[in-house]
CSV table of C-alpha atoms in Angstrom, one decimal:
chain,number,residue,atom,x,y,z
A,1,UNK,CA,1.0,3.8,-10.6
A,2,UNK,CA,-1.6,2.1,-12.7
A,3,UNK,CA,-4.0,-0.8,-11.9
A,4,UNK,CA,-2.2,-2.8,-14.5
A,5,UNK,CA,1.1,-2.5,-12.7
A,6,UNK,CA,-0.5,-3.6,-9.5
A,7,UNK,CA,-2.2,-6.6,-11.2
A,8,UNK,CA,1.1,-7.6,-12.9
A,9,UNK,CA,3.1,-7.7,-9.7
A,10,UNK,CA,0.2,-9.5,-7.9
A,11,UNK,CA,0.0,-12.1,-10.6
A,12,UNK,CA,3.8,-12.5,-10.4
A,13,UNK,CA,3.6,-13.1,-6.6
A,14,UNK,CA,0.7,-15.6,-7.0
A,15,UNK,CA,2.2,-17.4,-10.0
A,16,UNK,CA,-0.7,-16.6,-12.3
A,17,UNK,CA,1.2,-16.9,-15.6
A,18,UNK,CA,-2.1,-16.8,-17.7
A,19,UNK,CA,-2.6,-13.3,-16.4
A,20,UNK,CA,1.0,-12.2,-17.1
A,21,UNK,CA,0.9,-13.5,-20.7
A,22,UNK,CA,-2.6,-11.9,-21.2
A,23,UNK,CA,-1.3,-8.5,-19.9
A,24,UNK,CA,1.7,-8.7,-22.2
A,25,UNK,CA,-0.7,-9.1,-25.1
A,26,UNK,CA,-2.7,-6.1,-24.0
A,27,UNK,CA,0.4,-4.0,-24.4
A,28,UNK,CA,0.5,-5.0,-28.1
A,29,UNK,CA,-3.3,-4.8,-28.7
A,30,UNK,CA,-3.9,-1.5,-27.0
A,31,UNK,CA,-5.5,-2.7,-23.8
A,32,UNK,CA,-8.1,-5.1,-25.1
A,33,UNK,CA,-8.4,-8.3,-23.0
A,34,UNK,CA,-8.7,-11.3,-25.2
A,35,UNK,CA,-7.4,-14.8,-24.8
A,36,UNK,CA,-8.3,-17.8,-22.8
A,37,UNK,CA,-11.3,-17.4,-20.5
A,38,UNK,CA,-9.3,-18.4,-17.3
A,39,UNK,CA,-6.8,-15.6,-17.9
A,40,UNK,CA,-9.4,-13.0,-18.6
A,41,UNK,CA,-11.4,-14.1,-15.5
A,42,UNK,CA,-8.3,-13.9,-13.2
A,43,UNK,CA,-7.3,-10.6,-14.7
A,44,UNK,CA,-10.7,-9.1,-14.0
A,45,UNK,CA,-10.7,-10.6,-10.5
A,46,UNK,CA,-7.3,-9.1,-9.8
A,47,UNK,CA,-8.6,-5.7,-11.1
A,48,UNK,CA,-11.5,-5.9,-8.7
A,49,UNK,CA,-9.2,-6.9,-5.8
A,50,UNK,CA,-7.0,-3.9,-6.7
A,51,UNK,CA,-10.0,-1.6,-6.5
A,52,UNK,CA,-10.9,-3.0,-3.1
A,53,UNK,CA,-7.4,-2.3,-1.8
A,54,UNK,CA,-7.4,1.2,-3.2
A,55,UNK,CA,-10.7,1.9,-1.5
A,56,UNK,CA,-9.5,0.4,1.8
A,57,UNK,CA,-6.3,2.6,1.7
A,58,UNK,CA,-8.3,5.7,0.7
A,59,UNK,CA,-10.8,5.2,3.5
A,60,UNK,CA,-8.4,4.3,6.2
A,61,UNK,CA,-4.9,5.6,5.7
A,62,UNK,CA,-4.4,7.9,2.7
A,63,UNK,CA,-7.5,10.0,2.1
A,64,UNK,CA,-8.1,11.3,-1.5
A,65,UNK,CA,-8.6,15.0,-1.3
A,66,UNK,CA,-9.4,17.4,-4.1
A,67,UNK,CA,-9.9,21.2,-4.4
A,68,UNK,CA,-12.3,22.7,-6.9
A,69,UNK,CA,-13.6,26.2,-7.7
A,70,UNK,CA,-17.3,26.3,-8.3
A,71,UNK,CA,-20.0,29.0,-8.9
A,72,UNK,CA,-22.9,29.0,-6.6
A,73,UNK,CA,-26.4,29.1,-8.0
A,74,UNK,CA,-28.8,30.8,-5.6
A,75,UNK,CA,-26.2,30.3,-2.9
A,76,UNK,CA,-26.0,26.5,-3.4
A,77,UNK,CA,-23.4,24.2,-4.9
A,78,UNK,CA,-24.6,20.7,-5.7
A,79,UNK,CA,-22.3,17.7,-5.0
A,80,UNK,CA,-23.2,16.4,-8.4
A,81,UNK,CA,-21.4,19.4,-9.9
A,82,UNK,CA,-18.1,18.3,-8.4
A,83,UNK,CA,-16.0,16.0,-10.4
A,84,UNK,CA,-15.6,13.3,-7.7
A,85,UNK,CA,-17.9,11.4,-5.3
A,86,UNK,CA,-17.9,13.6,-2.1
A,87,UNK,CA,-17.6,11.9,1.3
A,88,UNK,CA,-16.6,14.9,3.4
A,89,UNK,CA,-16.2,18.6,3.0
A,90,UNK,CA,-12.9,19.7,4.5
A,91,UNK,CA,-13.1,23.4,4.0
A,92,UNK,CA,-14.7,26.1,1.9
A,93,UNK,CA,-12.9,29.3,1.0
A,94,UNK,CA,-13.7,32.4,-1.2
A,95,UNK,CA,-11.5,33.2,-4.1
A,96,UNK,CA,-9.2,35.3,-1.9
A,97,UNK,CA,-8.4,32.3,0.2
A,98,UNK,CA,-10.5,33.2,3.3
A,99,UNK,CA,-12.6,30.6,5.0
A,100,UNK,CA,-16.3,31.1,4.5
A,101,UNK,CA,-19.2,29.6,6.4
A,102,UNK,CA,-21.2,26.9,4.7
A,103,UNK,CA,-24.1,24.6,5.5
A,104,UNK,CA,-23.8,21.0,4.2
A,105,UNK,CA,-27.0,19.3,3.1
A,106,UNK,CA,-27.7,15.9,1.6
A,107,UNK,CA,-27.3,17.1,-2.0
A,108,UNK,CA,-24.8,20.0,-1.7
A,109,UNK,CA,-23.6,23.0,0.3
A,110,UNK,CA,-25.1,26.4,0.9
A,111,UNK,CA,-22.6,29.3,0.8
A,112,UNK,CA,-22.8,33.1,1.1
A,113,UNK,CA,-20.4,33.8,-1.7
A,114,UNK,CA,-21.1,33.6,-5.5
A,115,UNK,CA,-17.9,31.6,-6.1
A,116,UNK,CA,-16.4,29.1,-3.7
A,117,UNK,CA,-13.2,27.0,-3.5
A,118,UNK,CA,-14.2,23.7,-2.0
A,119,UNK,CA,-11.7,21.2,-0.6
A,120,UNK,CA,-13.2,17.8,-0.1
A,121,UNK,CA,-12.5,14.2,0.6
A,122,UNK,CA,-13.8,11.7,-2.0
A,123,UNK,CA,-14.1,8.0,-2.5
A,124,UNK,CA,-12.1,6.5,-5.3
A,125,UNK,CA,-13.9,5.4,-8.4
A,126,UNK,CA,-13.6,1.9,-9.8
A,127,UNK,CA,-10.4,2.1,-11.8
A,128,UNK,CA,-9.9,0.3,-15.1
A,129,UNK,CA,-6.8,-1.7,-16.0
A,130,UNK,CA,-5.0,1.3,-17.7
A,131,UNK,CA,-6.1,4.0,-15.2
A,132,UNK,CA,-3.7,5.7,-12.8
A,133,UNK,CA,-4.5,5.6,-9.1
A,134,UNK,CA,-4.8,9.1,-7.7
A,135,UNK,CA,-3.0,8.8,-4.3
A,136,UNK,CA,-1.0,11.9,-3.4
A,137,UNK,CA,1.5,9.7,-1.5
A,138,UNK,CA,3.8,7.4,-3.3
A,139,UNK,CA,2.6,4.1,-1.9
A,140,UNK,CA,5.0,1.3,-2.8
A,141,UNK,CA,3.7,-1.0,-5.5
A,142,UNK,CA,4.8,-4.0,-3.4
A,143,UNK,CA,2.4,-3.0,-0.6
A,144,UNK,CA,-0.5,-2.7,-2.9
A,145,UNK,CA,0.3,-6.1,-4.5
A,146,UNK,CA,0.4,-7.7,-1.0
A,147,UNK,CA,-3.1,-6.5,-0.3
A,148,UNK,CA,-4.4,-7.6,-3.7
A,149,UNK,CA,-2.9,-11.1,-3.2
A,150,UNK,CA,-4.7,-11.3,0.2
A,151,UNK,CA,-8.0,-10.4,-1.4
A,152,UNK,CA,-7.5,-12.7,-4.3
A,153,UNK,CA,-6.7,-15.7,-2.1
A,154,UNK,CA,-9.7,-14.9,0.0
A,155,UNK,CA,-12.0,-15.0,-3.0
A,156,UNK,CA,-10.4,-18.3,-4.0
A,157,UNK,CA,-11.1,-19.7,-0.5
A,158,UNK,CA,-7.4,-20.2,0.2
A,159,UNK,CA,-7.6,-18.8,3.7
A,160,UNK,CA,-4.2,-19.7,5.0
A,161,UNK,CA,-2.4,-18.0,2.1
A,162,UNK,CA,-4.8,-15.1,2.4
A,163,UNK,CA,-3.8,-14.6,6.0
A,164,UNK,CA,-0.1,-14.8,5.1
A,165,UNK,CA,-0.5,-12.1,2.4
A,166,UNK,CA,-2.7,-9.9,4.7
A,167,UNK,CA,0.0,-10.0,7.4
A,168,UNK,CA,2.6,-9.0,4.8
A,169,UNK,CA,0.3,-6.2,3.7
A,170,UNK,CA,-0.4,-4.9,7.2
A,171,UNK,CA,3.3,-5.2,8.3
A,172,UNK,CA,4.6,-3.4,5.2
A,173,UNK,CA,1.9,-0.7,5.5
A,174,UNK,CA,2.9,-0.2,9.2
A,175,UNK,CA,6.5,0.2,8.3
A,176,UNK,CA,5.6,2.6,5.5
A,177,UNK,CA,3.5,4.9,7.6
A,178,UNK,CA,5.7,4.7,10.7
A,179,UNK,CA,6.4,8.2,12.1
A,180,UNK,CA,9.8,9.7,11.2
A,181,UNK,CA,10.8,10.6,14.8
A,182,UNK,CA,11.0,7.5,16.9
A,183,UNK,CA,12.2,9.4,20.0
A,184,UNK,CA,9.6,10.2,22.6
A,185,UNK,CA,9.9,13.4,24.6
A,186,UNK,CA,11.0,12.8,28.2
A,187,UNK,CA,8.5,13.4,30.9
A,188,UNK,CA,9.2,16.1,33.4
A,189,UNK,CA,7.7,16.1,36.9
A,190,UNK,CA,7.2,19.4,38.6
């Protein structure tokens, strides 16, 4: 899903028709935001709120994980050489797929191999309007829009409506991530 899809549905829920007409124009003009100032301001605010919700979901419920193969220089691989902003190293393997020892520092990791396959968790970037969000799970667009609506109402100091949208967001999210097996194993006493 793209940020634009999240913004469109959020604007629909909130009744922000300036945003919807502006986004319809961007489809024709190749993504350039131009029009009345209120519509551009609200679209930018909804884009910011979308990024806040993406970050919240990535940090709390659906971690963004990436695997990259990198060459070590003098036994070290710098975090700046990786394509994303590293928050946690999950594992490091050699090219054969065996775990190798590593030491994590403030600017990179030290490894004993010349080539390493690094699996790491990363924080999402600030996505633009036409960019695709990189979640591995298919999070329903509706859930994302509920969260964006809550953040938008909070910025507009409409606290009661913000609480309503936040409750919808949390309840829908809980339903979405509910475990498949609802049956609890019986206890046995010996």
